[in-house]
Short mmCIF file of C-alpha atoms in Angstrom, two decimals:
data_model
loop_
_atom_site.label_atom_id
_atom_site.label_comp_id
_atom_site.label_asym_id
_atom_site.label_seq_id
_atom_site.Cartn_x
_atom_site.Cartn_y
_atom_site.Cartn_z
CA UNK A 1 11.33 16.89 9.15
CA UNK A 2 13.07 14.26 11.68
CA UNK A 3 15.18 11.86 10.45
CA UNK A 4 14.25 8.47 12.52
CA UNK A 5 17.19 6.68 12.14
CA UNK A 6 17.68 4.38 15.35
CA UNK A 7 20.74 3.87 17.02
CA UNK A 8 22.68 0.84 15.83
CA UNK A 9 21.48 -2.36 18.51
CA UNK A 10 18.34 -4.29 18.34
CA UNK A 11 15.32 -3.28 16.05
CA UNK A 12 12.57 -2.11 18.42
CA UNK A 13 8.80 -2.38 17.21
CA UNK A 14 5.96 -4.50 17.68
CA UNK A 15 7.98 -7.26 15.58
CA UNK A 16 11.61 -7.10 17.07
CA UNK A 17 12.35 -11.32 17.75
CA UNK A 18 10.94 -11.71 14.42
CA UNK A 19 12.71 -13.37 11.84
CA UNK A 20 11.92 -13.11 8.06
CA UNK A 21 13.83 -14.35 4.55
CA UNK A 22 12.45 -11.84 1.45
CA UNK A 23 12.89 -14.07 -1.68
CA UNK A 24 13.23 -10.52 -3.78
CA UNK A 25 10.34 -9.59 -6.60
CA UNK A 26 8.54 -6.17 -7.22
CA UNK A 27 6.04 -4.25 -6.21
CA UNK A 28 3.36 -6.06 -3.69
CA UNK A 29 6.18 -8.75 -2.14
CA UNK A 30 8.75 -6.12 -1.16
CA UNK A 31 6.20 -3.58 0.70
CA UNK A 32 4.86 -6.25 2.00
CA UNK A 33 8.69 -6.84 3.60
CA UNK A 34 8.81 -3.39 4.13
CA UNK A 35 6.03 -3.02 6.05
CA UNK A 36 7.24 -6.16 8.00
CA UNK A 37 10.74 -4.23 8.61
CA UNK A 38 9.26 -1.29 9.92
CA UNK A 39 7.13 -3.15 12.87
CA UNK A 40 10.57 -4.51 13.64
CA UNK A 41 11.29 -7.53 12.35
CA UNK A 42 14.42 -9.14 11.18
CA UNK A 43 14.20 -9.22 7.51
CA UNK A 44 16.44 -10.62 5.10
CA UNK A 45 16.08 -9.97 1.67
CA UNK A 46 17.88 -12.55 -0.91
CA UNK A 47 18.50 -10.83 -3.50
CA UNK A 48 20.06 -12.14 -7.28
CA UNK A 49 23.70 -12.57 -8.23
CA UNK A 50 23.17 -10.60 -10.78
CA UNK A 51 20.72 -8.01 -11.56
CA UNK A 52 17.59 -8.69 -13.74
CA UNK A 53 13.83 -8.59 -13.62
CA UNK A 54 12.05 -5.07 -13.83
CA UNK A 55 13.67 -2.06 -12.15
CA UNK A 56 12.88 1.32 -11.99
CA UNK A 57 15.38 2.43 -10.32
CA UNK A 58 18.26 1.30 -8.45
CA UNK A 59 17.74 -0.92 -5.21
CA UNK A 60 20.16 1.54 -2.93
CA UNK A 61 17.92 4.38 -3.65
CA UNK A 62 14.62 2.64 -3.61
CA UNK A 63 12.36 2.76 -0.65
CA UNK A 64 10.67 -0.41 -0.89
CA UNK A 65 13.72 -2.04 0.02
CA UNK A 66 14.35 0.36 3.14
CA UNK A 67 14.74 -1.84 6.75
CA UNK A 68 16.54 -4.81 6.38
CA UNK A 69 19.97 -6.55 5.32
CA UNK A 70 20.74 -7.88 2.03
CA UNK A 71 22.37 -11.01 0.89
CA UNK A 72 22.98 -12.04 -2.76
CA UNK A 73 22.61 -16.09 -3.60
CA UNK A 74 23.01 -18.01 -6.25
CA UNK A 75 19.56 -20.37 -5.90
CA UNK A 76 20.57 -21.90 -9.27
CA UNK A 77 23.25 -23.67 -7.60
CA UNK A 78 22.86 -26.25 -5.03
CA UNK A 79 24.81 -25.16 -2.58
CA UNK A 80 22.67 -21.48 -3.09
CA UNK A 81 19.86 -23.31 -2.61
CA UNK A 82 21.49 -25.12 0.85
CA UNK A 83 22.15 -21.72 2.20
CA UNK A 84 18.43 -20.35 2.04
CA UNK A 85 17.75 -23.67 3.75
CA UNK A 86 19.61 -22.90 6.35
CA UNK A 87 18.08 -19.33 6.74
CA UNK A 88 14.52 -21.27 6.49
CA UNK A 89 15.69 -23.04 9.91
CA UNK A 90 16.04 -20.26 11.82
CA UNK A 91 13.20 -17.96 10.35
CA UNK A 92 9.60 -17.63 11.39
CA UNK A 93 8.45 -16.36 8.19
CA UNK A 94 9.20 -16.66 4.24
CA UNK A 95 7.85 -14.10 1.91
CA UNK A 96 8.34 -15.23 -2.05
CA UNK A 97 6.57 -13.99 -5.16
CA UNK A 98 6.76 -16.33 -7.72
CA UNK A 99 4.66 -17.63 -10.26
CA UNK A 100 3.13 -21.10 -8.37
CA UNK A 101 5.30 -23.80 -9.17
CA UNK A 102 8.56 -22.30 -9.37
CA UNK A 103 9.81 -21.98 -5.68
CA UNK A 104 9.34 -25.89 -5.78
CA UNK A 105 11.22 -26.29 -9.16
CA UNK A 106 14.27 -24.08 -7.76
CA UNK A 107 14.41 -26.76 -4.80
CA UNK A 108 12.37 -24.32 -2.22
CA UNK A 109 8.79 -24.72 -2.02
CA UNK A 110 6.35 -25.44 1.06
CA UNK A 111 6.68 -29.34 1.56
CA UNK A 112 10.80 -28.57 1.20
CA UNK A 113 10.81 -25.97 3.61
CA UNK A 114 8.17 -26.49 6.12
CA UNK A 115 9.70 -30.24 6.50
CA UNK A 116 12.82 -28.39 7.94
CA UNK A 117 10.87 -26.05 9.57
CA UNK A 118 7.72 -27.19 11.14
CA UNK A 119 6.90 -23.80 12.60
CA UNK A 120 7.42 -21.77 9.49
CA UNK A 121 4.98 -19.36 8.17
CA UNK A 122 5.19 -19.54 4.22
CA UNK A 123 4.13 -16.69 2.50
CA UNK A 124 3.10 -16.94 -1.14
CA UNK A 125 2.60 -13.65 -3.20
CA UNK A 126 0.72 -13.90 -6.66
CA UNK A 127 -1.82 -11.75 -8.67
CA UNK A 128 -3.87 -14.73 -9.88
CA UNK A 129 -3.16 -17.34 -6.69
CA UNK A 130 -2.02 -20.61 -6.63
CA UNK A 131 -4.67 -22.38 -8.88
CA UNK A 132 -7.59 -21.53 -11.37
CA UNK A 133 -7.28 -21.14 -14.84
CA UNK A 134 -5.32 -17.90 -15.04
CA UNK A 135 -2.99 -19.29 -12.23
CA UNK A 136 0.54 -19.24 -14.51
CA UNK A 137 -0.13 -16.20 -16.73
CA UNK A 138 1.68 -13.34 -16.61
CA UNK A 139 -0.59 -10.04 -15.32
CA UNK A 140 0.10 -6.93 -13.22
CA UNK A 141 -1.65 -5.13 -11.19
CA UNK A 142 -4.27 -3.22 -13.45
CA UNK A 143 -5.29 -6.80 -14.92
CA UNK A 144 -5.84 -8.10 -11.58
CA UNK A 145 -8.01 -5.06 -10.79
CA UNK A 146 -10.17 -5.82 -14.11
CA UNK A 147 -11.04 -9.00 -13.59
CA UNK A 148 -11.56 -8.49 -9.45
CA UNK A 149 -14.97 -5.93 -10.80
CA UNK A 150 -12.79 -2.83 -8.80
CA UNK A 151 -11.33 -1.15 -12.49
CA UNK A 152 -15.04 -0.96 -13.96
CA UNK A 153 -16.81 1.46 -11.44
CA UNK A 154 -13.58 3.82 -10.96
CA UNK A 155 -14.16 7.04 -13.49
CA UNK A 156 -16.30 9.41 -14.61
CA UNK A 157 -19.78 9.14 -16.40
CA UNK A 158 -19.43 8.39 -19.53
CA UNK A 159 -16.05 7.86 -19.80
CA UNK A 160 -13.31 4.74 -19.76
CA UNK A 161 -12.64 2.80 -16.16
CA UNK A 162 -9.86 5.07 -14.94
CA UNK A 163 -6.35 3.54 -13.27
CA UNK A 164 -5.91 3.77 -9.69
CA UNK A 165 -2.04 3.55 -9.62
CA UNK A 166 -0.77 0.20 -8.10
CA UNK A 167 -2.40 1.41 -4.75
CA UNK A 168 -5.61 -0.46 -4.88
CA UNK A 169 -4.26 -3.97 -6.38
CA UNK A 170 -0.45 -4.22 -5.65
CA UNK A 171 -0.45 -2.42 -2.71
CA UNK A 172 -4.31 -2.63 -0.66
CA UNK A 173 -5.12 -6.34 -2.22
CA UNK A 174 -1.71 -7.89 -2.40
CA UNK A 175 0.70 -6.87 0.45
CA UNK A 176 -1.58 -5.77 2.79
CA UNK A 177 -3.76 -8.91 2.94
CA UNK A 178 -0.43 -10.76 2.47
CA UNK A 179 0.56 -9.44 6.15
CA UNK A 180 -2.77 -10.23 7.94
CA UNK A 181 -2.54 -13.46 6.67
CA UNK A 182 1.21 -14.12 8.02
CA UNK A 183 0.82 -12.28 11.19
CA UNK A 184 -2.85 -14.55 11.27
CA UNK A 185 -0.55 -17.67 10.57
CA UNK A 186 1.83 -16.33 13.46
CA UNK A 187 -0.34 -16.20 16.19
CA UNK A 188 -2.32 -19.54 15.14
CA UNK A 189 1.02 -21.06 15.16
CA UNK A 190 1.87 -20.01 18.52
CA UNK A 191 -0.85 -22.39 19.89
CA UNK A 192 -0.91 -25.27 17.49
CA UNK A 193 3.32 -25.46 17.18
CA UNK A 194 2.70 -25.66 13.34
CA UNK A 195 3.13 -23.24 10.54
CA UNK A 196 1.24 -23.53 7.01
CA UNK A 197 1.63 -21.30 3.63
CA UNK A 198 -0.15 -18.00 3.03
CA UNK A 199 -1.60 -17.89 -0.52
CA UNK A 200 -2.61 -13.60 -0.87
CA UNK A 201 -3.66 -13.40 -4.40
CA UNK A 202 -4.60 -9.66 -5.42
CA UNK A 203 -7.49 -10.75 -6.78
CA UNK A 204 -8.69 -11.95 -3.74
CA UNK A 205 -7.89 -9.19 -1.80
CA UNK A 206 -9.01 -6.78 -4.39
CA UNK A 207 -12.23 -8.87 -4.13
CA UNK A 208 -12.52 -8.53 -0.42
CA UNK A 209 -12.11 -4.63 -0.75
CA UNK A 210 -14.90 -4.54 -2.79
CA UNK A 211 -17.13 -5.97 -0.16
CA UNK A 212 -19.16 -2.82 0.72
CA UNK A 213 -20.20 -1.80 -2.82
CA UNK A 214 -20.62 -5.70 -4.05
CA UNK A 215 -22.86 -5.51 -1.38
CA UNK A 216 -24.62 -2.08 -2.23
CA UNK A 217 -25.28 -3.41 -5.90
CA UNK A 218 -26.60 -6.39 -5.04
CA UNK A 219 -29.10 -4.57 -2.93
CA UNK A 220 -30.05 -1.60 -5.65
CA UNK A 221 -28.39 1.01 -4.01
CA UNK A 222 -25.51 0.86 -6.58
CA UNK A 223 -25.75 1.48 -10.20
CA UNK A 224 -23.63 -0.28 -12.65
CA UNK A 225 -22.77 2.66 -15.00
CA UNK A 226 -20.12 4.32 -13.67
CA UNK A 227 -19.60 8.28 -12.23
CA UNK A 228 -22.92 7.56 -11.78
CA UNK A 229 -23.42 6.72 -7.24
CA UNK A 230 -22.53 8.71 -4.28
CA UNK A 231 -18.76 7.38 -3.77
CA UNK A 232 -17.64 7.71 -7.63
CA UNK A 233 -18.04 11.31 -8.63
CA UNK A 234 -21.90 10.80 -9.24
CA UNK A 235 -22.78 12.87 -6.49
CA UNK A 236 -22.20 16.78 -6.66
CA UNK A 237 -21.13 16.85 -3.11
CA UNK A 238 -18.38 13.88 -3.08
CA UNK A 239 -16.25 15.01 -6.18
CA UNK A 240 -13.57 17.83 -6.85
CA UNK A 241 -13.58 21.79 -8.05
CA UNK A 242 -11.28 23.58 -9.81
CA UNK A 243 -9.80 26.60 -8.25
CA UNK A 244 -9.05 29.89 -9.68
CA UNK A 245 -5.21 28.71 -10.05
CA UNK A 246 -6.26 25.43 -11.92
CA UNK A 247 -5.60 23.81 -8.50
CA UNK A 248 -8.07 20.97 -6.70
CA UNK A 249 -10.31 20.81 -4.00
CA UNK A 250 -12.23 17.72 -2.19
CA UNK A 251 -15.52 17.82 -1.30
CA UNK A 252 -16.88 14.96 0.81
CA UNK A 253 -19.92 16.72 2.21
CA UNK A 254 -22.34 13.53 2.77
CA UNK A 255 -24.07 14.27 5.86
CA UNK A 256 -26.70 17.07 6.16
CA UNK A 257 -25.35 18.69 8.72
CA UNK A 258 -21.46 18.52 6.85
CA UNK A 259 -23.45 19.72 3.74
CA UNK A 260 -25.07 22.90 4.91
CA UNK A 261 -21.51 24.10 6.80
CA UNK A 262 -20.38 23.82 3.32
CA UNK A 263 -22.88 25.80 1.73
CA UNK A 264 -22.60 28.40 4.63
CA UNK A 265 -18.99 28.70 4.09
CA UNK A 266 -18.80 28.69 0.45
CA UNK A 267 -21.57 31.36 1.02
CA UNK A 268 -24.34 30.07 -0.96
CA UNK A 269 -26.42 29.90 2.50
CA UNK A 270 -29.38 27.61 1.90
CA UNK A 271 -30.33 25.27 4.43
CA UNK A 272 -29.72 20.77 3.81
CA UNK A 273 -31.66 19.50 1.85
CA UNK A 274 -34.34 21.84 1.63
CA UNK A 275 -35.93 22.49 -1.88
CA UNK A 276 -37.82 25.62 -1.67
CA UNK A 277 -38.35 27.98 -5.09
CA UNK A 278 -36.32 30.84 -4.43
CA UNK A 279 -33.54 28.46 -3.00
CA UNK A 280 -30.17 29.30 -4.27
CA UNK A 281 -29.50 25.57 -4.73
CA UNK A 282 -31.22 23.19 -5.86
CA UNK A 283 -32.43 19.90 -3.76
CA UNK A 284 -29.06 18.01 -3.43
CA UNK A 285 -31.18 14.70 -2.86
CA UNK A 286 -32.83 14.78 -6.31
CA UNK A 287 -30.33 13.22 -8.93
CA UNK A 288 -31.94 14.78 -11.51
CA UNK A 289 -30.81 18.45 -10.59
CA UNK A 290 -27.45 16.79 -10.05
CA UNK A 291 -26.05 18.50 -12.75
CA UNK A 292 -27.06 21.93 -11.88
CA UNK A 293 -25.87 21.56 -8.55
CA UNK A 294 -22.68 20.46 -9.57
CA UNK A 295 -22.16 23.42 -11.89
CA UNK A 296 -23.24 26.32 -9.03
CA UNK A 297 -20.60 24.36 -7.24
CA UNK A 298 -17.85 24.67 -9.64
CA UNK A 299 -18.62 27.66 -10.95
CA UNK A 300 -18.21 29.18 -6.48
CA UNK A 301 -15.02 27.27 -6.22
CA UNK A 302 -13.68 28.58 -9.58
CA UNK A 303 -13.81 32.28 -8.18
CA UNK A 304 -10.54 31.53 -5.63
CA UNK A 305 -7.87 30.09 -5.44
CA UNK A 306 -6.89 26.54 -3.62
CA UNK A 307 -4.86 28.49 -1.13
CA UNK A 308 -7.81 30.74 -0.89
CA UNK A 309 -10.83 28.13 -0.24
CA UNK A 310 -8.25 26.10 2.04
CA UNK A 311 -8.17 28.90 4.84
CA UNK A 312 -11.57 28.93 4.61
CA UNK A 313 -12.57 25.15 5.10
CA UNK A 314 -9.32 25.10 7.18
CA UNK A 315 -10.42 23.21 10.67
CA UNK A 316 -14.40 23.17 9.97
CA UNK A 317 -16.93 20.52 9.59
CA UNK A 318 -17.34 21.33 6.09
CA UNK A 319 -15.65 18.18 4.50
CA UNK A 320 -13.14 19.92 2.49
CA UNK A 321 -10.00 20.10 1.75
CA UNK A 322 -7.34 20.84 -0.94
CA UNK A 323 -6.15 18.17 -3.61
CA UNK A 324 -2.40 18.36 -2.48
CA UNK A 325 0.42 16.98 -4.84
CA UNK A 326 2.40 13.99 -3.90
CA UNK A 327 5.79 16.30 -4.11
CA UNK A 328 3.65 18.87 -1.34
CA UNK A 329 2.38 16.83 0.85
CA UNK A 330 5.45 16.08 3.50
CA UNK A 331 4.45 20.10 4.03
CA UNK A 332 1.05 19.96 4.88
CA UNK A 333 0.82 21.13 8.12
CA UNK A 334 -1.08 18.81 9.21
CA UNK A 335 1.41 16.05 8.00
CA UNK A 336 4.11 17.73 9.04
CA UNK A 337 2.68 17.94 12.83
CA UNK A 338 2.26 14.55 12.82
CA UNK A 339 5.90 13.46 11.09
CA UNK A 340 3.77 11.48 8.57
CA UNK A 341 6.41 11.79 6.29
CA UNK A 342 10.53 11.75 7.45
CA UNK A 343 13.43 13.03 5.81
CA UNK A 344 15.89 9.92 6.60
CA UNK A 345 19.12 9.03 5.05
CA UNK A 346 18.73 12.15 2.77
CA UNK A 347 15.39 10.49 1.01
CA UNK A 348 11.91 11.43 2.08
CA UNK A 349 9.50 9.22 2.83
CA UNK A 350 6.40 7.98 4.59
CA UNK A 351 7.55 6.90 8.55
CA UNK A 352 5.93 3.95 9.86
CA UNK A 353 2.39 2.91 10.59
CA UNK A 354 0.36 2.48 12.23
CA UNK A 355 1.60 4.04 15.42
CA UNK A 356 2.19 2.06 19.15
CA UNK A 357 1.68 3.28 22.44
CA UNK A 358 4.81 0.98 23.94
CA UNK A 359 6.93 -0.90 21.33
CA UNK A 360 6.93 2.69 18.36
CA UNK A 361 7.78 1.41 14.76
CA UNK A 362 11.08 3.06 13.50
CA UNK A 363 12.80 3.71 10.14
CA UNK A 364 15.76 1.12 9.93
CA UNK A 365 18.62 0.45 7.53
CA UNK A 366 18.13 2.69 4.49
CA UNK A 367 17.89 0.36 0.94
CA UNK A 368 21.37 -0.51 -0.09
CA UNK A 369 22.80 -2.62 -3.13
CA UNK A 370 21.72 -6.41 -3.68
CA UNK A 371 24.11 -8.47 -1.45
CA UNK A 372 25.71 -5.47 0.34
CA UNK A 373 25.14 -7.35 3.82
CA UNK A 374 25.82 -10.74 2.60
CA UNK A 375 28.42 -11.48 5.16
CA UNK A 376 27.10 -9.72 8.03
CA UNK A 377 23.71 -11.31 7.71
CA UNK A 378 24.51 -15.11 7.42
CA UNK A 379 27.19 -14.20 10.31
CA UNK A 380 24.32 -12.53 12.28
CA UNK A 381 21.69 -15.94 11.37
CA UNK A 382 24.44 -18.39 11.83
CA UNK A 383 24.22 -19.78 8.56
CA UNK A 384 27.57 -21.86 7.65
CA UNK A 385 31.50 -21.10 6.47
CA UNK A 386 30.67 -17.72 4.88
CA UNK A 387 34.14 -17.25 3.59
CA UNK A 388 33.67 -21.07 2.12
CA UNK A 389 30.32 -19.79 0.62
CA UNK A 390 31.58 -17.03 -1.22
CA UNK A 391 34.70 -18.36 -2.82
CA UNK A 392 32.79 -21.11 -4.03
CA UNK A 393 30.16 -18.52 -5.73
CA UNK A 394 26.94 -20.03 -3.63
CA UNK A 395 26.85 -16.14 -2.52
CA UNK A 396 27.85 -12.89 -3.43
CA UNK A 397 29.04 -9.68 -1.16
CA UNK A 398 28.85 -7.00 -3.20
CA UNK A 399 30.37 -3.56 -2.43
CA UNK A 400 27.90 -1.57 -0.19
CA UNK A 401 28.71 1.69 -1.72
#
C-alpha cells in the first residue's frame, strides 16, 4: 500500500491556483473541503479557538480534515472577524455550514463578503436550505433522508425503512452536489467576472438522487411497499446469500444473459428465463415464484463458503461478488491493484478520485490540530501583522504536535 505523500512545493491536481477558506462544521462541509483539497486546491480551514461542537474523534487523526492548513480565529471578536475578511479577498471560494442566518449575524455573510470580493464563489452548506419552513431547525442526515422520500423504500419487505449510514444524505446529497455547484459557479464566473452563493441543501440533493425511481413510480414500474422492486431486495437475483461461514455475497444478475452464467456457475444449469416443468428453477420473471427462487438460491450459496463462491464468480460475467468488510477491503485485490485505498501518514484511507490523465490528484497534508498552521497560512495568504494578531487573541497557533 503506497503512501502518496507529495514532496513539499506546490499542490499539483486539477485545482492547484485554487484558493479556498473552510469555515469548520461536520460531516457534509468538511468532505466537501476534502474533496476540494485532494483535486489540489489551496484550502484553509478556520477552525475555533477553542474546541466545541460534535467530535468523534480528534481533528489530527481524522481524515476529513486531511489536505489543507489550519488556522484558529476568534470570529467573535472583531478583529477575528477582519482577518477572515482578509482571507475572503484573496480566495476564490468560501465553504461554511451554518444554520442560514448566522454567517451574517457573526459579521460574514454573502452581501459582506461578496462586496469585498466580487469574484467570490460562496458556498452555503445546510440540510434543510436557506428558506422553507424547516429552514432553522436542527436535523441530521437521516431526517433529511426522511423527508427527501429516499429513507422509505430502503429495507426489506415487511420490515422498518433501514439507515444508509451518512453516505446517501451527508455525503451523495450534501457535499457532493455542494462541489458541482462551486466548481459550476467557478467556471460561470470565469466569463461573467462575478461570483454568487451556492445554496446545496441535502434535501435537494437527496431529491435529485432519487430522480430515476421518482420517475419509475410515477410511471408504475415502482411499487411503494418496500423490499418489494428489482433494485431493493425484491428481486431474487439483486439481493445477498449467506455463505457457509455466515459471510455475504452480492448478486446483481439483471440481464438474461448475466443471469444464466450465474445459474451455470452456481450449477443449477437451467437456461434465462425459461419456465419449463422439470426446470430446476423456477421462471425468475414471475414475482409470484419469487420466493421459491430466492430460497433455491440461498439454500446453493449456503453450501460454501464466501472464499469458496468468490473463486468461482472470480472474473466472470456472473454479477457476483463477495460482501467485503470495510476493515478488508484496502486488501481486495482488486483494490489493492488499483491503490484505491493508501496507507499515508500511518492512517489508511481512500486516495483521491476520480483519477486524471495530466494534472493526478494527490494525498496532501495529513489532518493536524485546529490552528496548528495559523502562522504559516496567513504568512502564505498575506493576511496582516500575524505576530500583532496573535498577541491580541484575534488568532490562535496552537502546538502542531
Amino acid at each position: 500500500m503506497t503512501d502518496t505523500t507529495p514532496p513539499s512545493g506546490p499542490l499539483s491536481g486539477p485545482l492547484s491556483g485554487l484558493r479556498v477558506v473552510e469555515i469548520a462544521g461536520i460531516g457534509p462541509g468538511p468532505f466537501a473541503a476534502m474533496l476540494l483539497a485532494d483535486l489540489g486546491a489551496d484550502v484553509v480551514r478556520v477552525d475555533r479557538v477553542s474546541p466545541g461542537g460534535l467530535q468523534s474523534l480528534p481533528q489530527e487523526r481524522d481524515v476529513l480534515a486531511r489536505g489543507r492548513r489550519t488556522v484558529a480565529i476568534d470570529l467573535k471578536q472583531p478583529d477575528g472577524v477582519a482577518v477572515l475578511l482578509e482571507l475572503v479577498e484573496r480566495a476564490d471560494v468560501l465553504v461554511e455550514g451554518f444554520r442560514p442566518g448566522v454567517a451574517e449575524r457573526l459579521g460574514f455573510g454573502p452581501d459582506v463578503c461578496l462586496e469585498r470580493n466580487p469574484r467570490l464563489v460562496y458556498g452555503r452548506m445546510t440540510g434543510w436550505g436557506q428558506d422553507g419552513p424547516l429552514a432553522s431547525s436542527a436535523g441530521h442526515d437521516v431526517n433529511y433522508v426522511a423527508v427527501s422520500g429516499a429513507l422509505d423504500p430502503i429495507g426489506r419487505a415487511g420490515g422498518p425503512p433501514q439507515i444508509p449510514m451518512n453516505l446517501l444524505g451527508d455525503f451523495a446529497g450534501g457535499s457532493l452536489y455542494l462541489v458541482v455547484g462551486l466548481l459550476a459557479a467557478l467556471l460561470e464566473a470565469r466569463t461573467s467576472g462575478r461570483g454568487q452563493v451556492v445554496d446545496a441543501a441535502i434535501v435537494d440533493g437527496t431529491a435529485h438522487l432519487l430522480t430515476m425511481i421518482t420517475n419509475l413510480q410515477q410511471v408504475g414500474a415502482w411499487n411503494d411497499a418496500r423490499g418489494t422492486n428489482l433494485l431493493d431486495s425484491g428481486a431474487p437475483f439483486y439481493d445477498v446469500y449467506e455463505t457457509s461461514d455466515g459471510r455475504w455475497m452480492s448478486v446483481g444478475a439483471l440481464e438474461p444473459q448475466f443471469y444464466a452464467e450465474m445459474v451455470r456457475l452456481l450449477g443449477l444449469d437451467v437456461p434465462a428465463d425459461v419456465a419449463l416443468p422439470d426446470s430446476p428453477l423456477p421462471d425468475r420473471n414471475d414475482p409470484r415464484v419469487w420466493p421459491e427462487l430466492r430460497a433455491r438460491l440461498a439454500a446453493r450459496f449456503a453450501e460454501r463458503t464466501q472464499a469458496e463462491w468468490a473463486e468461482v464468480f472470480e472474473g466472470t460475467d456472473a454479477c457476483v461478488a463477495p460482501v467485503v468488510p470495510i476493515r478488508d477491503a484496502p486488501q481486495h485485490p482488486h483494490l489493492a491493484a488499483r491503490g484505491t485505498y493508501v496507507e499515508h501518514d500511518g492512517v489508511v484511507q481512500a486516495a483521491p478520485a476520480p483519477r486524471f490523465s495530466r494534472t493526478p490528484a494527490t494525498l496532501g497534508r495529513p489532518p493536524a490540530r485546529p490552528g496548528a498552521h495559523t502562522r504559516e497560512a496567513l504568512a502564505a495568504w498575506g493576511v496582516g501583522d500575524v505576530d500583532a494578531l496573535v498577541a491580541s487573541g484575534a488568532v490562535v497557533q496552537n502546538d502542531p504536535s
